Amino acid sequence: MMNNSFFSKFGPKEPKFFDYLEQVSEILLAASDMLQGALDSKTGEERMEFFRKIKEKERLGDELSHKIFEELSSSFITPFDREDIHLLADKLDDVIDRVNSCAKRIAIYNPKKNNPYEKSLGEIVKRDAECIYGAMGELASIRKNASKLKQNCKTLHDLENEADDVYETAIINLFEDEKDGIELIKMKEILNELEKTTDAAEHVGKILRTIIVKYA
Amino acid sequence: MMNNSFFSKFGPKEPKFFDYLEQVSEILLAASDMLQGALDSKTGEERMEFFRKIKEKERLGDELSHKIFEELSSSFITPFDREDIHLLADKLDDVIDRVNSCAKRIAIYNPKKNNPYEKSLGEIVKRDAECIYGAMGELASIRKNASKLKQNCKTLHDLENEADDVYETAIINLFEDEKDGIELIKMKEILNELEKTTDAAEHVGKILRTIIVKYA
Amino acid sequence: MMNNSFFSKFGPKEPKFFDYLEQVSEILLAASDMLQGALDSKTGEERMEFFRKIKEKERLGDELSHKIFEELSSSFITPFDREDIHLLADKLDDVIDRVNSCAKRIAIYNPKKNNPYEKSLGEIVKRDAECIYGAMGELASIRKNASKLKQNCKTLHDLENEADDVYETAIINLFEDEKDGIELIKMKEILNELEKTTDAAEHVGKILRTIIVKYA
């Protein structure tokens, strides 16, 4: 009987890499969810609380990535090229780092006002996380899911373009409206980090596209 | 009859990678040319117009890079190690991204005054682009052109040092002269991005140097 | 007679890579020492003087890294995978670049006041450099020194966490206390670069951990 999964021949031990990658993307999803809380917060205490929680997630992600790197080094057979799993785990970790960095800036800059574009960018980050989480679940059966995965890559690309447009409008308005130089700096840096988070998410999509070409 | 080109043995199908790289460097050249226009502009509309045009180029560059990555993944024989072409295309793409980012900052920060150092850095970026474009044209016959290519790498290195000096003087003057904090932030970030563009161009030179050592 | 060193079989010619890496880490150590001087300086002249000295070190580091890359390309046998030595040299170079960038910001921003947190972060950078220098000395006998090397990696990780905490407190205080927007920008950017230097040092630790898993 034909098995639809390309990697079935690697036996029961190998799918752990996919499990790990899926777990990392689950951490990203949780962190991006908490980021919405940070963006809705209005006091320094609340913001700091969300940042602490996201930081914990970020450390979990770090440990998991380290575990992936260690197992990659000691495994002789891996479902994909070592290099591809390494890159994918690395880029996933970058997205979590960026989410952490967004929450950190919100907490330690503690801006006086919230900004509507902040919230829009935060929502794009969350849609990125959902899309990546979906993609990681499809990776173990890449041949069967190739077209779904390609759609995920396209979504990450489109979300980055959307974020670009929101960011540009946000900065133009900020420099026109905000007369307090210090508040302007704070908001500019928060918006910038949110936009870079969507870049990092698109980068995951780029790695995925290369993997699809090679293995699907 | 001896053929001077090292890669002639790969037959007629392989030089496409060199064509692609040359096309990417042509996009860089066009974008860096438009950057001069953005730097000479004095109104927000003009600046936004140049940015839009550069952004189009950046997307063309992106598509071309993606095509290179895809073909690399599916080609069994490549003129250089897959890894080297990948790195080179990646670093070329970084330079285009930086040029795009310079134009974006000029457009969305829309500073009240132009700054003479901005213009000098912009000219260095253009000389970088010309040098890289020249180098990409010599790559297909790397053995014959090794000494020209080495000269290109040296030029990229020297231009980066020159940009470093201009940037340092620019920032010292800016912090001394500009009393409007918000205008200061805008100009500092634009100058910084221009300087980083010359770093990215030098990085292309570093990859080239490694390739020369391996294949020339 | 058994030889304790894993790499003894490579003969007398190979340990040069370890010598080079150790030399790069010695440059880092010297630069981070000078950074303390830059942080203690109170005049623009003194700061510029320290920056010039550190910049010289940075260029030495650059040349040495280039030598490593060149020799890697032309060596057929290397003690570790080519890729691992390349990455390690690259990440070491990043730390030196960051130290140089810290000194540059201190010199060209030339802030009116010194900040106590600046000094604390500078000391963490120095402890990073000492730790990395120690690790590079142990690398040639990685099997014998595996547990010492693991301890070094842990130290780099802990120092980065410590720097994170100092940085957060520093920024919160800065935004509360500094009423001069321009001075605030200067100090924020200096503190940020110091913190990123400790990230770069931790990155060296991450590469080391991968190497330990593979070869120790």
Coordinates of N, CA and C in Angstrom, one line a residue, chain A residues 83 157 160-161 164-165 167-168 171-172 175 178-181 184-185 188-189 192 195-196 202 206 209-210 213-214, chain B residues 48 51-52 55 59 62 66 69-71 73-74 83 86 90 93 97 100 104-105 107-109 181-182 185-186 189:
Chain A
E83 N 20.6 21.2 7.3 CA 20.7 22.6 7.1 C 19.3 23.3 7.0
H157 N 3.7 36.4 2.7 CA 4.2 37.4 1.8 C 3.2 38.6 1.8
E160 N 3.1 40.6 5.0 CA 4.2 41.6 5.1 C 4.0 42.8 4.3
N161 N 3.4 42.7 3.1 CA 3.1 43.8 2.2 C 2.1 44.7 2.9
D164 N 3.7 46.6 5.7 CA 4.5 47.7 5.1 C 3.7 48.9 4.9
D165 N 2.5 48.7 4.3 CA 1.6 49.9 4.0 C 1.1 50.5 5.3
Y167 N 2.6 50.4 8.2 CA 3.7 51.1 8.9 C 4.0 52.4 8.2
E168 N 4.0 52.5 6.9 CA 4.3 53.8 6.2 C 3.3 54.9 6.6
I171 N 3.9 56.0 10.2 CA 5.1 56.9 10.5 C 4.8 58.3 9.9
I172 N 4.2 58.4 8.7 CA 3.8 59.7 8.2 C 2.9 60.4 9.2
F175 N 4.9 61.5 12.5 CA 5.7 62.7 12.3 C 4.9 64.0 12.1
E178 N 2.6 64.0 16.2 CA 3.2 64.0 17.6 C 4.2 65.1 17.7
K179 N 3.9 66.0 18.6 CA 4.8 67.1 18.8 C 5.8 66.9 20.0
D180 N 5.5 65.9 20.8 CA 6.4 65.5 21.9 C 7.5 64.6 21.4
G181 N 8.7 65.1 21.2 CA 9.8 64.3 20.6 C 10.1 63.0 21.3
L184 N 7.3 60.6 20.5 CA 7.5 60.2 19.1 C 8.5 59.1 18.9
I185 N 9.7 59.3 19.6 CA 10.7 58.2 19.5 C 10.1 56.9 20.0
K188 N 7.7 55.4 17.4 CA 8.4 55.0 16.2 C 9.1 53.7 16.4
E189 N 9.7 53.5 17.5 CA 10.5 52.3 17.7 C 9.6 51.1 18.0
N192 N 8.2 50.2 14.5 CA 9.3 49.6 13.7 C 9.5 48.2 14.1
E195 N 6.7 46.0 12.7 CA 6.9 45.8 11.2 C 8.0 44.8 11.0
K196 N 9.0 44.9 11.7 CA 10.1 43.9 11.5 C 9.7 42.5 11.9
E202 N 7.7 36.6 7.3 CA 7.9 36.3 5.8 C 9.1 35.5 5.5
K206 N 9.9 32.2 3.2 CA 10.9 32.1 2.2 C 11.6 30.7 2.3
R209 N 9.4 28.0 1.2 CA 9.3 27.9 -0.3 C 10.5 27.0 -0.8
T210 N 11.7 27.3 -0.3 CA 12.8 26.5 -0.7 C 12.6 25.0 -0.4
V213 N 10.2 23.4 -2.8 CA 10.8 23.1 -4.1 C 11.7 21.8 -4.0
K214 N 12.4 21.7 -2.9 CA 13.3 20.5 -2.8 C 12.6 19.2 -2.5
Chain B
M48 N 8.1 60.6 -2.4 CA 7.2 59.4 -2.4 C 7.2 58.8 -3.7
F51 N 10.4 56.8 -4.1 CA 10.3 55.6 -3.3 C 9.5 54.6 -4.0
R52 N 8.3 54.9 -4.5 CA 7.4 54.0 -5.2 C 8.2 53.3 -6.3
K55 N 10.7 50.9 -4.9 CA 10.0 49.7 -4.3 C 9.7 48.7 -5.4
R59 N 11.0 44.8 -5.6 CA 10.1 43.6 -5.8 C 10.6 42.8 -7.0
D62 N 13.5 40.9 -5.7 CA 13.0 39.8 -4.9 C 12.6 38.6 -5.7
H66 N 14.3 34.9 -5.8 CA 13.5 33.7 -5.6 C 13.7 32.7 -6.7
F69 N 17.0 31.0 -6.3 CA 16.9 29.9 -5.2 C 16.2 28.7 -5.7
E70 N 15.1 28.9 -6.4 CA 14.4 27.7 -6.9 C 15.2 26.9 -7.9
E71 N 15.8 27.6 -8.8 CA 16.6 26.9 -9.8 C 17.8 26.2 -9.2
S73 N 17.8 24.9 -6.3 CA 17.4 23.7 -5.6 C 17.1 22.6 -6.6
S74 N 16.8 22.9 -7.8 CA 16.4 21.8 -8.7 C 17.5 21.5 -9.7
E83 N 25.8 26.8 -2.5 CA 26.0 27.7 -1.3 C 26.5 29.0 -1.7
H86 N 24.0 31.0 -3.8 CA 22.9 31.4 -2.9 C 23.3 32.6 -2.0
D90 N 21.8 36.3 -2.2 CA 21.2 36.8 -0.9 C 21.8 38.2 -0.6
D93 N 20.7 41.0 -2.9 CA 19.4 41.3 -2.5 C 19.4 42.3 -1.3
D97 N 17.6 45.9 -0.9 CA 16.7 46.2 0.3 C 17.1 47.4 1.0
N100 N 16.2 50.5 -1.0 CA 14.8 50.7 -0.8 C 14.5 51.3 0.5
K104 N 12.7 54.8 1.4 CA 11.5 54.8 2.2 C 11.6 55.8 3.3
R105 N 12.8 55.8 4.0 CA 12.9 56.8 5.1 C 12.9 58.2 4.6
A107 N 11.2 59.3 2.1 CA 9.8 59.6 1.8 C 8.9 59.7 3.0
I108 N 9.0 58.8 3.9 CA 8.0 58.8 5.0 C 8.5 59.7 6.2
Y109 N 9.8 60.0 6.4 CA 10.2 61.0 7.4 C 10.1 62.4 6.8
G181 N 14.7 68.4 17.8 CA 14.9 67.0 18.1 C 14.3 66.1 17.0
I182 N 13.1 66.4 16.6 CA 12.4 65.5 15.6 C 13.2 65.5 14.3
I185 N 16.3 63.4 14.6 CA 16.0 61.9 14.5 C 15.9 61.5 13.1
K186 N 15.1 62.3 12.3 CA 14.8 61.9 10.9 C 16.2 61.8 10.1
E189 N 18.5 58.9 11.1 CA 18.1 57.6 10.6 C 18.3 57.4 9.1

